[in-house]
């Protein structure tokens, strides 16, 4: 049930306040703008003020970063509109659920809800340090000690409604096996090698231009380093040696697939035919001169077995998706059976 919680909180309340979280001839006042109705759920109106209250901590961040007139900045308008739309839909969904709790068979124990709210507030007060700091924080997010209680109650009731909606959702062993078989490529690690290399890049001047003789010097260093590597010195030790520490760069690339490795062609052509722990010839690429060693080679694709650990992972993912689908389907069904109207053009 916890897996769906993060999704549901966003889908319901827009923000969990205790998480750490133009053609008008007469210009409207800020107060009037805040009273603009953006949605109706039955007889309940959701205003721009309601949406902006849920977004207050984020809007304050914009104000601090871009100034008081951040709303007028062209580069932010679309972003702000999309954010308000997302939170408006969240508030609408929450109101739809709250209005249908009895129809969904959800029984609410007011004393239990109050106890949970008190526990949350007490816990947060302990974290934040004092009652005064708690009051300051509430003010910063647009609440006081009374309104935060009501908000938390709504969120707790909403979560109980969600729990009711998804309580019958389950994932069978057959679901897990079908998902595994349908997505085997996801659980397949392609043939490849654990690749390390030592790079000698030609010197460049302050403007990024090649220094005369730099390419030849890098090649000579690479040849000398390869000779020592063939004699048994590791690439890592060579990179820290007095002779090469200022002219080389050592990297452990981890497991790299032979197919679609993402490496430049010269490098890929060299490492994918290199036996384990054999030192390559010096390989020239656009970056300089490389010495490559595959510390381990995986000659075949490896399919991760459907063991208990992977079964658990797949089951958790499928359960979360099924719960989300059940939630969205039920909310849409409820919306279809009641008067819900969004005025997105007023965002």
CSV table of C-alpha atoms in Angstrom, one decimal:
chain,number,residue,atom,x,y,z
A,1,UNK,CA,0.0,0.0,0.0
A,2,UNK,CA,2.9,2.4,0.7
A,3,UNK,CA,4.1,2.1,-2.9
A,4,UNK,CA,1.1,4.0,-4.2
A,5,UNK,CA,1.3,6.7,-1.5
A,6,UNK,CA,3.6,9.1,-3.2
A,7,UNK,CA,1.5,9.0,-6.4
A,8,UNK,CA,-1.8,9.4,-4.5
A,9,UNK,CA,-0.6,12.3,-2.4
A,10,UNK,CA,0.2,14.2,-5.6
A,11,UNK,CA,-3.0,13.0,-7.1
A,12,UNK,CA,-5.1,14.1,-4.2
A,13,UNK,CA,-3.9,17.2,-2.4
A,14,UNK,CA,-1.3,18.7,-4.7
A,15,UNK,CA,1.1,19.2,-1.9
A,16,UNK,CA,1.6,17.5,1.5
A,17,UNK,CA,2.2,20.7,3.5
A,18,UNK,CA,4.2,19.0,6.2
A,19,UNK,CA,6.6,17.4,3.9
A,20,UNK,CA,10.0,18.9,3.6
A,21,UNK,CA,9.5,19.6,2.0
A,22,UNK,CA,-5.5,41.1,-21.8
A,23,UNK,CA,-7.9,43.0,-22.8
A,24,UNK,CA,-9.7,44.1,-19.7
A,25,UNK,CA,-10.1,47.8,-19.5
A,26,UNK,CA,-10.1,47.7,-15.7
A,27,UNK,CA,-7.2,45.9,-14.2
A,28,UNK,CA,-8.3,43.3,-11.6
A,29,UNK,CA,-6.9,43.4,-8.1
A,30,UNK,CA,-4.8,40.5,-6.8
A,31,UNK,CA,-7.6,39.7,-4.4
A,32,UNK,CA,-10.1,39.5,-7.2
A,33,UNK,CA,-7.8,37.3,-9.2
A,34,UNK,CA,-7.4,34.9,-6.3
A,35,UNK,CA,-11.2,34.5,-6.2
A,36,UNK,CA,-11.3,33.3,-9.9
A,37,UNK,CA,-13.1,30.0,-10.0
A,38,UNK,CA,-11.0,27.4,-11.8
A,39,UNK,CA,-13.2,24.4,-11.2
A,40,UNK,CA,-16.5,23.2,-9.8
A,41,UNK,CA,-17.2,19.9,-8.2
A,42,UNK,CA,-20.9,19.7,-7.5
A,43,UNK,CA,-21.5,22.8,-5.4
A,44,UNK,CA,-17.9,23.1,-4.3
A,45,UNK,CA,-15.8,25.9,-6.1
A,46,UNK,CA,-12.1,25.7,-6.4
A,47,UNK,CA,-10.4,29.0,-6.9
A,48,UNK,CA,-7.1,30.2,-8.0
A,49,UNK,CA,-6.4,31.1,-4.4
A,50,UNK,CA,-6.9,27.5,-3.4
A,51,UNK,CA,-4.5,26.3,-6.1
A,52,UNK,CA,-1.9,29.0,-5.2
A,53,UNK,CA,-2.2,28.1,-1.5
A,54,UNK,CA,-1.3,24.6,-2.3
A,55,UNK,CA,1.6,25.9,-4.4
A,56,UNK,CA,2.7,28.7,-2.0
A,57,UNK,CA,6.1,27.3,-1.1
A,58,UNK,CA,6.9,26.9,-4.8
A,59,UNK,CA,5.6,30.3,-5.8
A,60,UNK,CA,7.6,31.8,-3.0
A,61,UNK,CA,10.7,30.2,-4.5
A,62,UNK,CA,10.0,31.7,-7.9
A,63,UNK,CA,9.4,35.1,-6.3
A,64,UNK,CA,12.8,34.9,-4.5
A,65,UNK,CA,14.6,33.8,-7.6
A,66,UNK,CA,12.9,36.0,-10.2
A,67,UNK,CA,11.4,38.9,-8.3
A,68,UNK,CA,8.0,40.1,-7.4
A,69,UNK,CA,6.9,40.2,-11.1
A,70,UNK,CA,7.8,36.6,-11.9
A,71,UNK,CA,4.3,35.9,-13.1
A,72,UNK,CA,4.9,38.3,-16.0
A,73,UNK,CA,8.1,36.7,-17.2
A,74,UNK,CA,7.4,35.0,-20.6
A,75,UNK,CA,9.9,32.2,-19.9
A,76,UNK,CA,7.9,31.2,-16.8
A,77,UNK,CA,4.3,31.6,-18.0
A,78,UNK,CA,3.9,28.2,-19.6
A,79,UNK,CA,5.7,26.4,-16.7
A,80,UNK,CA,3.4,28.2,-14.1
A,81,UNK,CA,0.3,27.4,-16.1
A,82,UNK,CA,1.2,23.7,-16.3
A,83,UNK,CA,2.0,23.5,-12.6
A,84,UNK,CA,-1.3,25.1,-11.7
A,85,UNK,CA,-3.2,22.8,-14.0
A,86,UNK,CA,-1.6,19.8,-12.4
A,87,UNK,CA,-2.4,21.0,-8.9
A,88,UNK,CA,-5.9,22.0,-9.9
A,89,UNK,CA,-6.6,18.5,-11.2
A,90,UNK,CA,-5.3,17.2,-7.9
A,91,UNK,CA,-7.6,19.3,-5.8
A,92,UNK,CA,-10.5,18.4,-8.0
A,93,UNK,CA,-9.8,14.7,-7.6
A,94,UNK,CA,-9.6,15.1,-3.8
A,95,UNK,CA,-12.9,16.9,-3.7
A,96,UNK,CA,-14.5,14.1,-5.9
A,97,UNK,CA,-13.3,11.5,-3.4
A,98,UNK,CA,-14.4,13.4,-0.3
A,99,UNK,CA,-17.9,13.9,-1.8
A,100,UNK,CA,-18.2,10.2,-2.5
A,101,UNK,CA,-16.8,8.6,0.7
A,102,UNK,CA,-20.2,7.3,1.9
A,103,UNK,CA,-21.0,5.9,-1.6
A,104,UNK,CA,-17.7,4.1,-1.5
A,105,UNK,CA,-18.4,2.6,1.8
A,106,UNK,CA,-15.7,4.5,3.7
A,107,UNK,CA,-16.5,4.9,7.4
A,108,UNK,CA,-14.6,7.7,9.1
A,109,UNK,CA,-13.8,7.7,12.8
A,110,UNK,CA,-13.4,11.4,13.7
A,111,UNK,CA,-11.6,10.6,16.9
A,112,UNK,CA,-9.1,8.4,15.1
A,113,UNK,CA,-8.5,11.0,12.5
A,114,UNK,CA,-7.9,13.7,15.1
A,115,UNK,CA,-5.5,11.4,16.9
A,116,UNK,CA,-3.5,10.8,13.7
A,117,UNK,CA,-3.4,14.5,13.0
A,118,UNK,CA,-2.2,15.3,16.6
A,119,UNK,CA,0.5,12.7,16.2
A,120,UNK,CA,1.7,14.2,12.9
A,121,UNK,CA,1.8,17.7,14.3
A,122,UNK,CA,3.6,16.6,17.5
A,123,UNK,CA,6.1,14.7,15.5
A,124,UNK,CA,6.7,17.7,13.2
A,125,UNK,CA,7.1,20.1,16.2
A,126,UNK,CA,9.8,17.8,17.6
A,127,UNK,CA,11.6,17.8,14.3
A,128,UNK,CA,11.4,21.6,13.8
A,129,UNK,CA,12.4,22.4,17.3
A,130,UNK,CA,9.8,24.6,19.0
A,131,UNK,CA,6.2,25.8,18.9
A,132,UNK,CA,7.3,29.2,17.7
A,133,UNK,CA,9.3,27.7,14.8
A,134,UNK,CA,6.3,25.6,13.9
A,135,UNK,CA,4.0,28.6,13.8
A,136,UNK,CA,6.5,30.4,11.6
A,137,UNK,CA,6.7,27.5,9.2
A,138,UNK,CA,2.9,27.3,9.0
A,139,UNK,CA,2.7,31.0,8.2
A,140,UNK,CA,5.3,30.6,5.5
A,141,UNK,CA,3.2,28.0,3.7
A,142,UNK,CA,-0.1,29.9,4.1
A,143,UNK,CA,-1.6,28.1,7.1
A,144,UNK,CA,-2.2,28.6,10.8
A,145,UNK,CA,-2.7,26.2,13.6
A,146,UNK,CA,-6.4,25.7,12.9
A,147,UNK,CA,-6.3,25.5,9.1
A,148,UNK,CA,-3.4,23.0,9.1
A,149,UNK,CA,-5.5,20.7,11.2
A,150,UNK,CA,-8.3,20.8,8.7
A,151,UNK,CA,-6.0,20.3,5.8
A,152,UNK,CA,-4.4,17.3,7.4
A,153,UNK,CA,-7.8,15.8,8.2
A,154,UNK,CA,-8.8,16.1,4.5
A,155,UNK,CA,-5.6,14.4,3.5
A,156,UNK,CA,-6.0,11.5,5.9
A,157,UNK,CA,-9.6,11.0,5.0
A,158,UNK,CA,-8.6,11.1,1.3
A,159,UNK,CA,-6.0,8.5,1.9
A,160,UNK,CA,-8.5,6.2,3.6
A,161,UNK,CA,-10.8,6.5,0.6
A,162,UNK,CA,-7.9,5.6,-1.7
A,163,UNK,CA,-7.1,2.6,0.5
A,164,UNK,CA,-10.7,1.5,0.1
A,165,UNK,CA,-10.5,1.9,-3.7
A,166,UNK,CA,-7.4,-0.2,-4.1
A,167,UNK,CA,-7.9,-2.7,-1.3
A,168,UNK,CA,-9.0,-5.5,-3.6
A,169,UNK,CA,-6.2,-5.0,-6.2
A,170,UNK,CA,-3.8,-7.9,-6.3
A,171,UNK,CA,-1.0,-9.4,-8.5
A,172,UNK,CA,-0.9,-13.1,-9.1
A,173,UNK,CA,2.1,-15.3,-9.8
A,174,UNK,CA,0.8,-15.7,-13.3
A,175,UNK,CA,0.9,-11.9,-13.7
A,176,UNK,CA,4.5,-11.8,-12.6
A,177,UNK,CA,5.5,-14.6,-15.0
A,178,UNK,CA,3.7,-13.1,-17.9
A,179,UNK,CA,5.4,-9.7,-17.3
A,180,UNK,CA,8.8,-11.4,-17.0
A,181,UNK,CA,8.3,-13.3,-20.3
A,182,UNK,CA,6.9,-10.3,-22.1
A,183,UNK,CA,9.9,-8.1,-21.0
A,184,UNK,CA,12.8,-10.5,-21.1
A,185,UNK,CA,14.9,-8.0,-22.9
A,186,UNK,CA,14.6,-5.8,-19.8
A,187,UNK,CA,16.1,-8.5,-17.7
A,188,UNK,CA,18.9,-9.4,-20.2
A,189,UNK,CA,22.4,-8.1,-19.9
A,190,UNK,CA,24.1,-8.1,-23.3
A,191,UNK,CA,27.5,-9.7,-24.0
A,192,UNK,CA,30.3,-7.4,-23.2
A,193,UNK,CA,33.3,-6.7,-20.9
A,194,UNK,CA,34.4,-4.9,-17.9
A,195,UNK,CA,36.6,-2.3,-19.6
A,196,UNK,CA,39.5,-0.2,-18.3
A,197,UNK,CA,41.7,2.1,-20.3
A,198,UNK,CA,44.5,4.6,-20.0
A,199,UNK,CA,44.3,7.7,-22.3
A,200,UNK,CA,47.1,9.9,-23.4
A,201,UNK,CA,45.6,13.0,-25.0
A,202,UNK,CA,47.7,15.3,-27.1
A,203,UNK,CA,48.6,18.6,-25.4
A,204,UNK,CA,46.6,21.8,-26.3
A,205,UNK,CA,47.2,25.4,-25.7
A,206,UNK,CA,45.0,27.8,-23.7
A,207,UNK,CA,42.7,28.3,-26.7
A,208,UNK,CA,42.2,24.5,-27.2
A,209,UNK,CA,44.5,24.3,-30.2
A,210,UNK,CA,46.8,21.4,-30.8
A,211,UNK,CA,50.4,22.0,-29.6
A,212,UNK,CA,53.0,21.3,-32.3
A,213,UNK,CA,54.5,17.9,-31.6
A,214,UNK,CA,51.8,17.1,-29.1
A,215,UNK,CA,50.3,14.2,-31.0
A,216,UNK,CA,53.7,12.5,-31.4
A,217,UNK,CA,54.5,13.1,-27.7
A,218,UNK,CA,51.2,11.5,-26.6
A,219,UNK,CA,51.8,8.5,-28.9
A,220,UNK,CA,55.3,8.0,-27.5
A,221,UNK,CA,54.0,8.1,-24.0
A,222,UNK,CA,51.3,5.6,-24.9
A,223,UNK,CA,53.9,3.2,-26.4
A,224,UNK,CA,56.1,3.4,-23.4
A,225,UNK,CA,53.2,2.8,-21.0
A,226,UNK,CA,52.0,-0.2,-23.0
A,227,UNK,CA,55.4,-1.8,-22.8
A,228,UNK,CA,55.2,-1.5,-19.0
A,229,UNK,CA,51.6,-2.8,-19.0
A,230,UNK,CA,52.6,-5.9,-21.1
A,231,UNK,CA,55.4,-6.5,-18.5
A,232,UNK,CA,52.8,-6.7,-15.7
A,233,UNK,CA,52.2,-3.1,-14.4
A,234,UNK,CA,48.5,-2.3,-14.1
A,235,UNK,CA,47.0,0.6,-15.9
A,236,UNK,CA,45.9,2.1,-12.6
A,237,UNK,CA,49.4,2.0,-11.2
A,238,UNK,CA,50.8,3.4,-14.5
A,239,UNK,CA,48.4,6.4,-14.2
A,240,UNK,CA,49.8,7.3,-10.8
A,241,UNK,CA,53.5,6.7,-11.6
A,242,UNK,CA,55.9,9.6,-11.8
A,243,UNK,CA,56.4,8.9,-15.5
A,244,UNK,CA,52.8,9.1,-16.6
A,245,UNK,CA,50.7,10.8,-13.9
A,246,UNK,CA,50.8,14.2,-15.6
A,247,UNK,CA,50.1,12.9,-19.1
A,248,UNK,CA,47.5,10.2,-18.7
A,249,UNK,CA,44.0,9.6,-17.6
A,250,UNK,CA,42.8,6.2,-16.2
A,251,UNK,CA,39.2,5.1,-16.3
A,252,UNK,CA,37.2,2.1,-15.2
A,253,UNK,CA,34.2,2.0,-17.6
A,254,UNK,CA,32.5,-0.9,-15.9
A,255,UNK,CA,30.5,-3.4,-18.0
A,256,UNK,CA,30.3,-2.2,-21.6
A,257,UNK,CA,28.2,-4.0,-24.2
A,258,UNK,CA,29.8,-5.3,-27.4
A,259,UNK,CA,26.7,-4.2,-29.2
A,260,UNK,CA,25.9,-0.5,-29.2
A,261,UNK,CA,28.6,0.3,-26.7
A,262,UNK,CA,28.3,4.0,-27.2
A,263,UNK,CA,32.1,4.2,-27.7
A,264,UNK,CA,33.8,5.6,-30.7
A,265,UNK,CA,34.3,3.0,-33.4
A,266,UNK,CA,38.1,2.6,-33.0
A,267,UNK,CA,37.7,2.0,-29.3
A,268,UNK,CA,34.8,-0.4,-29.8
A,269,UNK,CA,36.5,-2.4,-32.5
A,270,UNK,CA,39.5,-2.8,-30.2
A,271,UNK,CA,37.9,-3.8,-26.9
A,272,UNK,CA,35.2,-6.2,-28.2
A,273,UNK,CA,37.9,-8.6,-29.6
A,274,UNK,CA,40.2,-8.3,-26.6
A,275,UNK,CA,40.6,-11.4,-24.4
A,276,UNK,CA,40.4,-10.9,-20.6
A,277,UNK,CA,43.4,-9.3,-19.0
A,278,UNK,CA,45.3,-8.9,-22.3
A,279,UNK,CA,46.8,-5.5,-23.1
A,280,UNK,CA,45.6,-4.0,-26.3
A,281,UNK,CA,47.8,-2.3,-28.9
A,282,UNK,CA,47.8,1.4,-28.7
A,283,UNK,CA,44.4,2.6,-30.1
A,284,UNK,CA,44.1,6.0,-31.7
A,285,UNK,CA,40.7,7.9,-31.4
A,286,UNK,CA,39.7,11.5,-31.7
A,287,UNK,CA,40.5,11.8,-28.0
A,288,UNK,CA,44.0,10.6,-28.2
A,289,UNK,CA,45.9,7.3,-27.6
A,290,UNK,CA,44.4,4.5,-25.5
A,291,UNK,CA,45.6,1.4,-23.9
A,292,UNK,CA,42.7,-1.0,-23.1
A,293,UNK,CA,42.4,-3.9,-20.8
A,294,UNK,CA,39.2,-5.9,-20.3
A,295,UNK,CA,39.4,-7.2,-16.7
A,296,UNK,CA,36.5,-9.6,-17.4
A,297,UNK,CA,34.7,-10.7,-20.6
A,298,UNK,CA,31.1,-11.8,-20.8
A,299,UNK,CA,30.9,-13.7,-24.1
A,300,UNK,CA,27.1,-14.3,-24.0
A,301,UNK,CA,23.9,-12.5,-23.2
A,302,UNK,CA,22.8,-13.2,-19.7
A,303,UNK,CA,19.1,-13.4,-18.8
A,304,UNK,CA,18.4,-12.7,-15.1
A,305,UNK,CA,16.6,-15.6,-13.6
A,306,UNK,CA,13.1,-15.2,-12.2
A,307,UNK,CA,14.2,-15.8,-8.6
A,308,UNK,CA,12.4,-14.7,-5.5
A,309,UNK,CA,14.1,-11.3,-5.4
A,310,UNK,CA,13.1,-10.4,-9.0
A,311,UNK,CA,9.6,-11.8,-8.4
A,312,UNK,CA,9.2,-9.4,-5.5
A,313,UNK,CA,10.4,-6.5,-7.6
A,314,UNK,CA,8.1,-7.2,-10.5
A,315,UNK,CA,5.2,-7.9,-8.2
A,316,UNK,CA,5.7,-4.6,-6.4
A,317,UNK,CA,5.9,-2.7,-9.7
A,318,UNK,CA,2.8,-4.4,-11.1
A,319,UNK,CA,0.9,-3.8,-7.9
A,320,UNK,CA,1.7,-0.1,-7.9
A,321,UNK,CA,0.6,0.2,-11.6
A,322,UNK,CA,-2.6,-1.7,-11.0
A,323,UNK,CA,-3.4,0.4,-7.9
A,324,UNK,CA,-2.8,3.6,-9.9
A,325,UNK,CA,-5.0,2.3,-12.7
A,326,UNK,CA,-7.8,1.3,-10.3
A,327,UNK,CA,-7.6,4.7,-8.6
A,328,UNK,CA,-7.7,6.7,-11.9
A,329,UNK,CA,-10.6,4.5,-13.3
A,330,UNK,CA,-12.6,5.0,-10.1
A,331,UNK,CA,-12.1,8.7,-10.0
A,332,UNK,CA,-13.1,9.1,-13.6
A,333,UNK,CA,-16.2,7.0,-13.0
A,334,UNK,CA,-17.1,9.2,-10.1
A,335,UNK,CA,-16.6,12.3,-12.2
A,336,UNK,CA,-18.8,11.0,-14.9
A,337,UNK,CA,-21.6,10.6,-12.5
A,338,UNK,CA,-21.4,14.1,-11.0
A,339,UNK,CA,-21.0,17.7,-12.1
A,340,UNK,CA,-17.4,18.4,-12.5
A,341,UNK,CA,-16.2,21.4,-14.6
A,342,UNK,CA,-12.6,22.7,-15.0
A,343,UNK,CA,-12.0,26.2,-16.4
A,344,UNK,CA,-8.5,25.8,-17.6
A,345,UNK,CA,-8.7,28.9,-19.8
A,346,UNK,CA,-8.6,30.9,-16.6
A,347,UNK,CA,-5.4,29.5,-15.3
